[in-house]
XYZ file of C-alpha atoms in Angstrom:
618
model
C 75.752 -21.167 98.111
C 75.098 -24.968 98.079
C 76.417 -27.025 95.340
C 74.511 -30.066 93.624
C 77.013 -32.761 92.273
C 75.724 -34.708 89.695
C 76.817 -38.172 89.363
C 76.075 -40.914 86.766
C 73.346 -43.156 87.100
C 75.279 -45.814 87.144
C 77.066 -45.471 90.457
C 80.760 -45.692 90.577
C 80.665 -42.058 92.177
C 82.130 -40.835 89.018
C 81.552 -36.504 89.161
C 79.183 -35.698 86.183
C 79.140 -31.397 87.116
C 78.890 -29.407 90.005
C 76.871 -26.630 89.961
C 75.695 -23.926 92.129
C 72.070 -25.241 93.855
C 70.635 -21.838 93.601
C 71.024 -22.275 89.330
C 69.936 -25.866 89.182
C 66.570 -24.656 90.616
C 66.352 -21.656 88.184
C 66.953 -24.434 85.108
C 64.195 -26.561 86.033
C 62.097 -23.335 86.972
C 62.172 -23.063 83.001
C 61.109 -27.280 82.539
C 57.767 -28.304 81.907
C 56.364 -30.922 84.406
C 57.417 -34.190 82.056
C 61.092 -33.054 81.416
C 61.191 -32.581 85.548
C 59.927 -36.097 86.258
C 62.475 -37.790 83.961
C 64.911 -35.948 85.705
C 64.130 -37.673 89.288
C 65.070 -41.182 88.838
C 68.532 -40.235 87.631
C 70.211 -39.889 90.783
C 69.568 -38.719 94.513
C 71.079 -34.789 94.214
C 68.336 -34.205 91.268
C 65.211 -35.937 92.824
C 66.114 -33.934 95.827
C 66.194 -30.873 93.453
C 63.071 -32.074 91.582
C 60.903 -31.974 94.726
C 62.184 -28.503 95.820
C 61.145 -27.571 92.256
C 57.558 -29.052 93.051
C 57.169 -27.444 96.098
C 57.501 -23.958 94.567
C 55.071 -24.576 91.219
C 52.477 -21.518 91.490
C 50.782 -23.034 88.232
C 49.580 -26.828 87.392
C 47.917 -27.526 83.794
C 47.067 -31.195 83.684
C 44.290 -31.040 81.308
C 45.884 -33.657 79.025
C 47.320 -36.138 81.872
C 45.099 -37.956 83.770
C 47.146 -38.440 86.927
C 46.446 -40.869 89.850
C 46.366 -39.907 93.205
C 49.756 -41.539 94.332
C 51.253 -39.412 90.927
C 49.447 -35.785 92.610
C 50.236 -36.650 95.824
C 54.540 -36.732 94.982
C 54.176 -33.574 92.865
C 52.058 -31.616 95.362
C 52.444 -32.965 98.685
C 55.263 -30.294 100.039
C 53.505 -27.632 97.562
C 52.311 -24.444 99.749
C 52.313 -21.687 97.292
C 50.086 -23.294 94.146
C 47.458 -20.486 92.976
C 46.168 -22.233 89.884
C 45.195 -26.089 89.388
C 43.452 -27.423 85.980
C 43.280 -31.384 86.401
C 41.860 -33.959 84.374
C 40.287 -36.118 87.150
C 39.467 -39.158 85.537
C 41.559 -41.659 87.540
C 40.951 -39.271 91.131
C 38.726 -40.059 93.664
C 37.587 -38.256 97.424
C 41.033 -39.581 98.624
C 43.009 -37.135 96.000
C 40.886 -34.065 97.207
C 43.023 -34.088 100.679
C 46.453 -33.555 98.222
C 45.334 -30.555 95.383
C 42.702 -28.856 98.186
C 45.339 -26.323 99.772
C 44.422 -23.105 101.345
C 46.429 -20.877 98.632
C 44.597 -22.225 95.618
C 42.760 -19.238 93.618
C 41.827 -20.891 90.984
C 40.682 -24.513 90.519
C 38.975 -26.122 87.693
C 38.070 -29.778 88.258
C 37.269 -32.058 84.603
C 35.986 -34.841 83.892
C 35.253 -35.970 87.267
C 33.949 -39.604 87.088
C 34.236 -40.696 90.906
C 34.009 -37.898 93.032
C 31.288 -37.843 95.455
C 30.117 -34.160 97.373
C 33.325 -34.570 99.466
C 35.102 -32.589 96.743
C 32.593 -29.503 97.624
C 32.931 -29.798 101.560
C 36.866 -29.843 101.094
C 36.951 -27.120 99.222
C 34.836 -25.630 101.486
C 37.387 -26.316 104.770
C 40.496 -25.898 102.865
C 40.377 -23.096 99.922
C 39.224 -19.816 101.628
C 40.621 -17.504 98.932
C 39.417 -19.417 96.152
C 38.004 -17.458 93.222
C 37.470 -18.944 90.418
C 35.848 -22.711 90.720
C 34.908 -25.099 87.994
C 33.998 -28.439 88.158
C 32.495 -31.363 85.883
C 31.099 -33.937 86.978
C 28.363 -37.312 85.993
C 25.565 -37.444 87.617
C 25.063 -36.815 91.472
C 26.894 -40.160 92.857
C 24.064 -42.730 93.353
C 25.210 -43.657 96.541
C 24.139 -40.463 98.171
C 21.292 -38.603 97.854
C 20.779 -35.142 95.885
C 20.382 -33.154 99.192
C 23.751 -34.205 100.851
C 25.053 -32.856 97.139
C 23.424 -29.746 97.677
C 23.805 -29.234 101.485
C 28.036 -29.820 100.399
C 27.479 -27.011 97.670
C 26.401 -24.705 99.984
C 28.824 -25.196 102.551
C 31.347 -24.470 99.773
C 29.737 -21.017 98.672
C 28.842 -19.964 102.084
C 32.831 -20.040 103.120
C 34.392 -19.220 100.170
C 33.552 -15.546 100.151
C 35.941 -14.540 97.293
C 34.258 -16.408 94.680
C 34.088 -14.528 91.539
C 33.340 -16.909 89.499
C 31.485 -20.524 89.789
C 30.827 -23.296 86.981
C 29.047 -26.308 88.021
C 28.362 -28.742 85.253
C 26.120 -32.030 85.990
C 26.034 -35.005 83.426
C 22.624 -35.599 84.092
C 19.235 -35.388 82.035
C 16.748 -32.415 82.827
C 13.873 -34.103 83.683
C 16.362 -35.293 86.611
C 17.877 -31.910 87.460
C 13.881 -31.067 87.762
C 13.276 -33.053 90.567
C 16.333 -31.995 92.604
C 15.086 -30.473 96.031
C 16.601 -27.084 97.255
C 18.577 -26.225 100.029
C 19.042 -22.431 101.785
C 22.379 -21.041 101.182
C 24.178 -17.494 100.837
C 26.422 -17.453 97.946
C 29.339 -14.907 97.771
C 28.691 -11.299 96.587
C 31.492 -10.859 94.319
C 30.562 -13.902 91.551
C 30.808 -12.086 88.585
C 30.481 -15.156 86.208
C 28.037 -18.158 86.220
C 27.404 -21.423 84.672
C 25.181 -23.826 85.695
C 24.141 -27.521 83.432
C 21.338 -28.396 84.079
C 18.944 -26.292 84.780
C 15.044 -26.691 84.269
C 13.535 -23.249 82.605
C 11.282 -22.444 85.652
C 14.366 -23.181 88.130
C 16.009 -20.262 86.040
C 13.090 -17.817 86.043
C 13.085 -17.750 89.598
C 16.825 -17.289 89.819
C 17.171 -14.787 87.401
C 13.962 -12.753 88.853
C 15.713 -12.968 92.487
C 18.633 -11.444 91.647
C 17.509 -8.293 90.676
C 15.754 -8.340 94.025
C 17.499 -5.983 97.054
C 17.509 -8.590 99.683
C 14.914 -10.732 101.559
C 14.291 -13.252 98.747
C 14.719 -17.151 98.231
C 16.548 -17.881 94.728
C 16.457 -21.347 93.508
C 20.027 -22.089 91.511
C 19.624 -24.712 88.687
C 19.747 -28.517 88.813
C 22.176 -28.609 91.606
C 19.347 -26.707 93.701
C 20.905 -23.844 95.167
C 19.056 -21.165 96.751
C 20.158 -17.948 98.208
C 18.867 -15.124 100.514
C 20.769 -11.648 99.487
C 21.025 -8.845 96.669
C 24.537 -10.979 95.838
C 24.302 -11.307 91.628
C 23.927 -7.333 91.304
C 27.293 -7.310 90.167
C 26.723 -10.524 87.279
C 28.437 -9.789 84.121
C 28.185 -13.154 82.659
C 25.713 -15.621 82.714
C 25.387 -19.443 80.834
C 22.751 -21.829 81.628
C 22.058 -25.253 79.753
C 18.250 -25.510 80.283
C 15.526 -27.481 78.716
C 13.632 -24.277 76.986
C 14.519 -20.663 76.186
C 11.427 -18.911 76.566
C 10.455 -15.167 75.812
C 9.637 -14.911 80.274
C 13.431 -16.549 80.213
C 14.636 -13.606 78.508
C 12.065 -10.626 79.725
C 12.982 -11.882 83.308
C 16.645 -11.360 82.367
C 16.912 -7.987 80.497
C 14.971 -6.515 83.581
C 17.009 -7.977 86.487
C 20.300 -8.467 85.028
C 21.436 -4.718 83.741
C 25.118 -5.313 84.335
C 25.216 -8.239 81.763
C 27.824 -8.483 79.126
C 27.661 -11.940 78.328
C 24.880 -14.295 77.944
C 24.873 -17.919 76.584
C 21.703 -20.073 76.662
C 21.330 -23.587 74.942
C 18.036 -25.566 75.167
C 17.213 -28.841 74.341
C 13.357 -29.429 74.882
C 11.705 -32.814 74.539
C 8.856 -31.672 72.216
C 8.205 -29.216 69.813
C 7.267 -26.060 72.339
C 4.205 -24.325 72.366
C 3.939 -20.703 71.541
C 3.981 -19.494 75.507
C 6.945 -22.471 76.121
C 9.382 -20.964 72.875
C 11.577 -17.882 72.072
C 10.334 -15.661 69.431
C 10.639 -12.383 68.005
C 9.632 -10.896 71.223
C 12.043 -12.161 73.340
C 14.908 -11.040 70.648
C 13.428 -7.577 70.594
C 14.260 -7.739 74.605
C 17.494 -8.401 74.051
C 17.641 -5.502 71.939
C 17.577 -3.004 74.961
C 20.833 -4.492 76.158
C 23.356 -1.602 74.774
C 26.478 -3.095 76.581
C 26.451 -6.444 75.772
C 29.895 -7.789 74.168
C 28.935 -12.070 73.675
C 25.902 -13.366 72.666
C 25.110 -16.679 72.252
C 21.180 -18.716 72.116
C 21.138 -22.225 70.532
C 18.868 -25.241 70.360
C 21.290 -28.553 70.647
C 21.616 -30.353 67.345
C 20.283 -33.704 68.723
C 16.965 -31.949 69.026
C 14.026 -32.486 67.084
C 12.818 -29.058 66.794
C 14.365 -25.289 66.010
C 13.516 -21.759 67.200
C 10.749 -21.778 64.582
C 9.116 -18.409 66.028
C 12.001 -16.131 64.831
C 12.525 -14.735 61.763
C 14.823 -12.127 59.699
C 12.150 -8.924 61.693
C 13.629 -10.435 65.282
C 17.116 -10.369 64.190
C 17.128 -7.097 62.932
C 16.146 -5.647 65.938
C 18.360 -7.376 67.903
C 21.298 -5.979 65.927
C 20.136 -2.680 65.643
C 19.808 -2.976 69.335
C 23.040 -4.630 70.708
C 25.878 -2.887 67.913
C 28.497 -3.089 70.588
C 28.380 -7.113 70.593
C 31.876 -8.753 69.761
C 30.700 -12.628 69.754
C 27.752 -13.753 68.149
C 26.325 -17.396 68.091
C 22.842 -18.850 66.836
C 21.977 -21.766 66.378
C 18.865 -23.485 65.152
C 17.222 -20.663 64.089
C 15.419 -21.963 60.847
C 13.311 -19.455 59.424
C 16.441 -16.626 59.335
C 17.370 -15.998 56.479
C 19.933 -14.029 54.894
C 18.602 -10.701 55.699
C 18.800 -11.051 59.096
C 22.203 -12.462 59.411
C 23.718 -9.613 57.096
C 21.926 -7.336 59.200
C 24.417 -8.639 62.406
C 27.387 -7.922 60.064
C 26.558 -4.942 59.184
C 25.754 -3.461 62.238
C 27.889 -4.893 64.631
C 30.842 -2.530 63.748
C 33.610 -4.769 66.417
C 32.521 -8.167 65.765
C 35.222 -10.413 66.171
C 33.727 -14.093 65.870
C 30.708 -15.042 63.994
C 29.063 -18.802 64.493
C 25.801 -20.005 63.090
C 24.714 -23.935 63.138
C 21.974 -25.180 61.203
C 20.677 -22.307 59.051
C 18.920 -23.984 56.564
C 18.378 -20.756 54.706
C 22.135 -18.712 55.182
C 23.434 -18.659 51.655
C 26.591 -17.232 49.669
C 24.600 -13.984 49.529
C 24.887 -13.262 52.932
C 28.690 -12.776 52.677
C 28.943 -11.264 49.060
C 29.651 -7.675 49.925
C 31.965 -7.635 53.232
C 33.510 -3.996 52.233
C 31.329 -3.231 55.564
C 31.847 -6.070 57.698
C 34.179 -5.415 60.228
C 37.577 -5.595 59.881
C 37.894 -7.011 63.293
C 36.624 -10.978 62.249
C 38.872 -13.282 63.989
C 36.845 -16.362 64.063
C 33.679 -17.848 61.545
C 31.902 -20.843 62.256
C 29.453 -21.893 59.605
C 28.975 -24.930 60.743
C 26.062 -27.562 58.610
C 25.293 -24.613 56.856
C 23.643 -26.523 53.047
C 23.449 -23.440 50.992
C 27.184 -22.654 51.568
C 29.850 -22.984 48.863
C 33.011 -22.124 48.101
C 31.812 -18.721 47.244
C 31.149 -17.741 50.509
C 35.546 -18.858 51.830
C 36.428 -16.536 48.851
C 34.278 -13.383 49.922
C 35.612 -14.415 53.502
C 39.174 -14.208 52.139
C 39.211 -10.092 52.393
C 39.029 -10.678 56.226
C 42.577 -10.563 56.820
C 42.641 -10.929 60.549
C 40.782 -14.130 60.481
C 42.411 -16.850 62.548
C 39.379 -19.590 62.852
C 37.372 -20.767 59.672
C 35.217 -23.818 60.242
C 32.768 -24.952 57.548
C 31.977 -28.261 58.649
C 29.234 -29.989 57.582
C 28.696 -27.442 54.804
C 28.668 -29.994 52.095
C 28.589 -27.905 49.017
C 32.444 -26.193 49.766
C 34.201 -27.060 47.101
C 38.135 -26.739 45.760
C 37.046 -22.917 44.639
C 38.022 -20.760 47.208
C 40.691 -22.800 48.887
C 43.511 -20.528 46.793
C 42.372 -17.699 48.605
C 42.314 -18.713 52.010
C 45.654 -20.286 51.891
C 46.930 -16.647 51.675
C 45.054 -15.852 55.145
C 48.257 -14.979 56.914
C 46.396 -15.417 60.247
C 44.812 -18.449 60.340
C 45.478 -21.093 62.206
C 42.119 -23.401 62.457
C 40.406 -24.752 59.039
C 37.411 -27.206 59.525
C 35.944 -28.636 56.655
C 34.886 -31.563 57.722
C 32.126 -33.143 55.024
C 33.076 -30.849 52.851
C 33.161 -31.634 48.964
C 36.747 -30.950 48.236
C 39.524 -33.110 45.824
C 43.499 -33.379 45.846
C 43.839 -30.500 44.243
C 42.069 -28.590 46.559
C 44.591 -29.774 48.856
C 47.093 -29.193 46.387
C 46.561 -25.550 46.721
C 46.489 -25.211 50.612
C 49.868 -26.703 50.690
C 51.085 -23.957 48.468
C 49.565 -20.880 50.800
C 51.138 -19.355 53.686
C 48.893 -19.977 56.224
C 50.490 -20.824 59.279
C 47.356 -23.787 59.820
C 47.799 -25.044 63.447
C 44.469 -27.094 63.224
C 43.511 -28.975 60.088
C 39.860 -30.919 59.884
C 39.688 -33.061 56.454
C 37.203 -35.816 58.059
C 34.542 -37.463 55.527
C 35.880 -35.508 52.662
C 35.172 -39.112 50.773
C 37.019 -37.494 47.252
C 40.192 -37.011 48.896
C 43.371 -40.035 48.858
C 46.738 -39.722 49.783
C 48.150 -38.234 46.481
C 45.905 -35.004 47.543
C 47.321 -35.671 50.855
C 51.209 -36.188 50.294
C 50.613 -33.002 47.503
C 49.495 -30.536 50.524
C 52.550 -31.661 52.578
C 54.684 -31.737 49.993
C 54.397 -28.034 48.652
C 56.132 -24.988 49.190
C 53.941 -23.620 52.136
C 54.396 -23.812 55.213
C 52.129 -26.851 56.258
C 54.321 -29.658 57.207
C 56.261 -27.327 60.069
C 53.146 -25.552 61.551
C 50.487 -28.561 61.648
C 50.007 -29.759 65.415
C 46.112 -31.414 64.742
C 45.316 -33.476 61.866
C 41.541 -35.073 61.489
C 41.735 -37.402 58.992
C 38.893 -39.621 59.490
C 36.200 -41.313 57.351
C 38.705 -41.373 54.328
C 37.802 -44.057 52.010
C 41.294 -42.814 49.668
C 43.253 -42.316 52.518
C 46.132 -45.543 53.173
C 49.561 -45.970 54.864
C 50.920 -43.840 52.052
C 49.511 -40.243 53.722
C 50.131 -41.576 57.158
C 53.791 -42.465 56.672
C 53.977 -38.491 54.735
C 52.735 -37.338 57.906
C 54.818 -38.932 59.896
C 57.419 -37.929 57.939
C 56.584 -34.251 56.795
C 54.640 -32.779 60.546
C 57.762 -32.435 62.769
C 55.153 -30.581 65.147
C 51.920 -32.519 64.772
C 51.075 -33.821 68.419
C 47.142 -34.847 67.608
C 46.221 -37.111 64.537
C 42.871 -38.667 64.114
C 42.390 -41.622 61.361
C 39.258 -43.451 62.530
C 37.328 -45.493 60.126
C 40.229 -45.419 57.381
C 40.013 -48.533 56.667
C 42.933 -49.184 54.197
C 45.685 -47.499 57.424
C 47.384 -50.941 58.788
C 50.232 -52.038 60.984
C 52.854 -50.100 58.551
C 51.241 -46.519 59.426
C 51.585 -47.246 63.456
C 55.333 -48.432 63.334
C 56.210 -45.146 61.109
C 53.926 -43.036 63.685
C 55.715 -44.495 66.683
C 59.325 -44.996 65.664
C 61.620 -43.883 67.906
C 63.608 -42.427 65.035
C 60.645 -40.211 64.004
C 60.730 -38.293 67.735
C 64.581 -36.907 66.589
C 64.023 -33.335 66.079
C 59.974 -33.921 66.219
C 57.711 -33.644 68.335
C 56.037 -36.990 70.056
C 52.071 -37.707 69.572
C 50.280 -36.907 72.386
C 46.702 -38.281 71.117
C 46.122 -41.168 68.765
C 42.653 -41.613 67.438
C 42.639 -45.065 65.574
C 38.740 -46.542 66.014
C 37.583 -48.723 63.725
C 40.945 -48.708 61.685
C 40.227 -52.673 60.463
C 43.272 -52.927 58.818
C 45.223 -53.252 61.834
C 46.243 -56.494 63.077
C 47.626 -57.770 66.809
C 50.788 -57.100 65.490
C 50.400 -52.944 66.010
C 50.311 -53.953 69.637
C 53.920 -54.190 69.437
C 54.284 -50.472 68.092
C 52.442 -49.466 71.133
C 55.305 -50.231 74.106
C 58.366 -48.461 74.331
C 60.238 -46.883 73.158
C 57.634 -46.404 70.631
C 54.851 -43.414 71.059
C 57.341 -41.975 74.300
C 54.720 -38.999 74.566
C 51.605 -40.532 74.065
C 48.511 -39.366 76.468
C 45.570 -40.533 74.785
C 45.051 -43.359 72.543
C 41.366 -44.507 71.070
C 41.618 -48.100 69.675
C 37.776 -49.206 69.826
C 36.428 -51.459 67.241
C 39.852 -52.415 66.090
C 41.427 -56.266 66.107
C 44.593 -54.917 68.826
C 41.163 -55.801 71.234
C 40.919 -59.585 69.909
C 43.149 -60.627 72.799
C 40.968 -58.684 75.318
C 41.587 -55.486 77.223
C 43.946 -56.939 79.616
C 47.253 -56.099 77.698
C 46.248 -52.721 77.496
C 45.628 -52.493 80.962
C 49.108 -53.637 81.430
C 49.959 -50.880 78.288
C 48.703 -48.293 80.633
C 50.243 -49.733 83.897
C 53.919 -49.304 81.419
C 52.814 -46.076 80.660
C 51.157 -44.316 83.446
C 50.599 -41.287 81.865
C 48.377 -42.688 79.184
C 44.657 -42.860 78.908
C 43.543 -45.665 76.605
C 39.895 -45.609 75.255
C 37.994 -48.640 74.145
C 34.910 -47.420 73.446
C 34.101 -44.802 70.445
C 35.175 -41.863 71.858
C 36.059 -38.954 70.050
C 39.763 -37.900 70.611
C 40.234 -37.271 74.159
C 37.347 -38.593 75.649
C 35.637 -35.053 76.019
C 32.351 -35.791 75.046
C 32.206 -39.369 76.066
C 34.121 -39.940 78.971
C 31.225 -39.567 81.274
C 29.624 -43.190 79.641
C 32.428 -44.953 80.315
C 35.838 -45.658 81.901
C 39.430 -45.635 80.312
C 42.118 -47.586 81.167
């Protein structure tokens, strides 16, 4: 067997080890991608062994790193056997599409693609035969070519890549654009079991959804990427999402009569105006849904930033849609104003193996709805309730019986108070508690910190009564916060100073995400304490910093930034803050010191995944 002999860095041939080749490879088999690139540099007997170990990855996740192509193109370039690729393709253009599109990927899912052009379709089309499951993201059809060389490169893709099973296509672009998109003639793959498609105009998806249940011979016009096909190939959809413009009762009749094998079906709408009566979904349309027995995950909202709700359903519609579909695990509605608690009981009740429960603006959901859950299904994992007014605290103590539940989000619910905050610190499952807005104090807090939830995720933003004594108490008590937090939101608190940053810093030996926007008392003390060096021993480093509009800051947090301060940092936010009063251009040079960090001067929310389609990091 080959040996690899390690020697020290700094030449002199001095022997560090010598170990058996065939057991180096099997250690860094075990190392995550970061670990293996700070291996390279040290001398020539590991880089060598670093790029055999890149050659044989089967699985890349590089959803938080935004790589460049020079970065992809040294981990991948002698890579032959890599099934699964999820990048963050921020900093990627056509050129980078020649290094990840390799004939053995399976699955590839594509985010946040800012300047890729069609190319990336007709190279996956040449290169990625046995691809089968394919999502991508991307702004708005490049304006340097024209929708119809988008869609002709889309249907190359799905014409050759027969395996397909499942396809998400995702445009950044408004639906009075998507509307106007011409269509092309293409065969799609017969297998696609799964499909998403944003945007898509309502009458686009009427005359999709009424082709599929047709046996051959017929045109089919695929959303606002204009797809069309000629064959019987969707009989075997079991899961269907569309972001449209209007649910409509046709939407729905034409889907419960050509789509039998559903299981899963998410719509979201957004119209422009309020809708007419023919142009809305109302109690109708719900009893439709009614006849599908099998379906598992249900999901119809109208987007928040619209003007208008699903005023044509009430508590009757609701009712029969739960008597109807008992077997359904996954429930979401949202924007359904005139439902009140009747009908939502009535989907607790009935659905016997629900297992996560969201609702968005129900102006009329109230504590009574959850009062008596001696019914509900044992099975509740996951409750979203989320700018729900007539919730209080009453409602997280009736919710405390469920003692599988893992996700509790009540944000925007501004009436949740410190009752009920005892109870679900006992939750021995949960692991994600939103209550952003909400109307809790320090000794709310206080009491959280003393449970034994094992919180992974912890939203306190715009809870304006809390400082950092309620803070520093929930870190500071005998549960088991401090060694189980990995996200913190702490924004838009007025009380909150350096004091609950430094306890954080000090406390959360796992906490990789913080957010502190708009505190407005943090200053240059909370970012030296955050970044020190000595803070990473036996801790975990930040990964994502979220520090917009933080006035308190000076230039001198700049400092805090470079190494060796913040050695794991990925994402930082620092819009609206006085570290910009010297211009971008250090930062650029930031992010040239630290390649693997995305820095965001604009108001993004942490990560950039809502946002990063206005605008470009550095």
């Amino acid at each position: 067997m080959g040996k690899v002999i390690v020697r020290s860095a700094a030449g002199g041939g001095e022997l560090i080890e010598t170990l058996p080749q065939g057991l180096v490879l099997e250690i860094m088999g075990r190392l995550d991608l970061e670990s293996l690139c700070s291996l390279a540099p040290v001398c020539k007997a590991l880089r060598c062994s670093v790029s055999q170990s890149f050659s044989s990855i089967s699985t890349l996740v590089l959803s938080d790193l935004s790589p460049t192509t020079w970065v992809l193109n040294r981990i991948l370039s002698n890579n032959k056997v890599l099934q699964t690729l999820i990048l963050d393709c921020r900093r990627l253009d056509d050129y980078s599409v020649e290094v990840f599109a390799k004939e053995s990927i399976q699955e590839l899912v594509l985010l946040r693609c800012s300047m890729f052009s069609s190319y990336v379709f007709t190279a996956i089309a040449e290169k990625c035969p046995k691809i089968r499951m394919f999502t991508v993201e991307m702004r708005q059809a490049n304006e340097h070519e024209s929708a119809g060389s988008c869609h002709k490169a889309i249907g190359q893709m799905l014409d050759r890549c027969l395996s397909l099973e499942s396809l998400s296509i995702k445009f950044h672009a408004d639906y009075s654009h998507s509307g106007n998109l011409s269509s092309i003639q293409l065969t799609l793959p017969k297998n696609v079991k799964a499909l998403l498609l944003q945007p898509i105009s309502d009458w686009q998806a009427k005359v999709l959804i009424q082709n599929i249940g047709v046996d051959g011979g017929s045109h089919s016009s695929l959303a606002g990427v204009g797809i069309s096909s000629f064959e019987p190939m969707f009989h075997r959809l079991q899961s269907l999402s569309l972001v449209l413009n209007n649910i409509t009762d046709e939407l729905i009749f034409n889907i419960t009569n050509n789509l039998h094998q559903l299981v899963e079906l998410c719509l979201e709408d957004n119209p422009p105006e309020e809708p007419s009566l023919l142009n809305d979904l109302t109690n109708g349309g719900l009893q439709s849904l009614g006849t599908f027995r099998n379906l598992i995950g249900l999901s119809l909202s109208r987007n928040r930033s619209s003007l208008t709700t699903f005023k044509r359903v009430n508590d009757i519609g609701i009712l029969v849609l739960a008597e109807g579909c008992k077997r359904l695990e996954s429930v979401r509605l949202g924007g359904f104003s005139k439902v009140t608690d009747a009908g939502y009981v009535s989907i607790l009740h009935s659905c016997k193996n629900l297992k996560r429960l969201q609702i968005v603006n129900a102006f009329f959901l109230s504590d009574l709805a959850f009062h008596d859950l001696a019914d509900a299904p044992n099975s509740l994992a996951e409750v979203r309730l989320i700018s729900c007014n007539l919730i209080t605290g009453e409602t997280a103590e009736s919710l405390s019986v469920c003692r599988n539940l893992q996700v509790l989000d009540f944000s925007g619910c501004k009436s949740i108070a410190d009752f009920g905050l005892n109870s679900i610190s006992r939750l021995s499952k949960l692991t994600t508690l939103d209550l952003c807005g909400a109307d809790i104090t320090d000794s709310g807090l206080s009491a959280l910190g003393g449970g034994s939830s094992p919180i992974v995720s912890l939203c306190l933003r715009g809870c304006k009564r809390i400082t950092d004594r309620g803070i520093v108490m929930m870190l500071g008590g005998d549960g088991v916060l401090g060694n189980t937090l990995l996200t913190l939101d702490l924004g838009y608190l007025p009380g909150v100073s350096d004091i609950a940053v430094v306890a954080v810093a000090k406390v959360c030996r796992q906490i990789i995400n913080l957010c502190i926007r708009n505190c407005f008392a943090v200053t240059d003390t909370s970012i030296s304490a955050l970044g020190s060096p000595e803070r990473s021993e036996g801790k975990r480093s930040l990964r994502k910093l979220d520090l917009y509009s933080c006035c308190g800051l000076s230039t001198v947090s700049f400092r805090f930034l470079r190494g060796p301060f913040f050695c794991g940092l990925r994402w930082l936010g620092v819009g609206s803050t006085k570290l910009l009063a010297d211009g971008k251009d250090r930062f650029i040079e930031l992010g040239i010191e630290k390649p693997g960090l995305s820095i965001c001067i604009s108001g993004c929310e942490i990560g950039c995944k809502d946002g990063w389609q206005c605008h470009e990091c550095i």
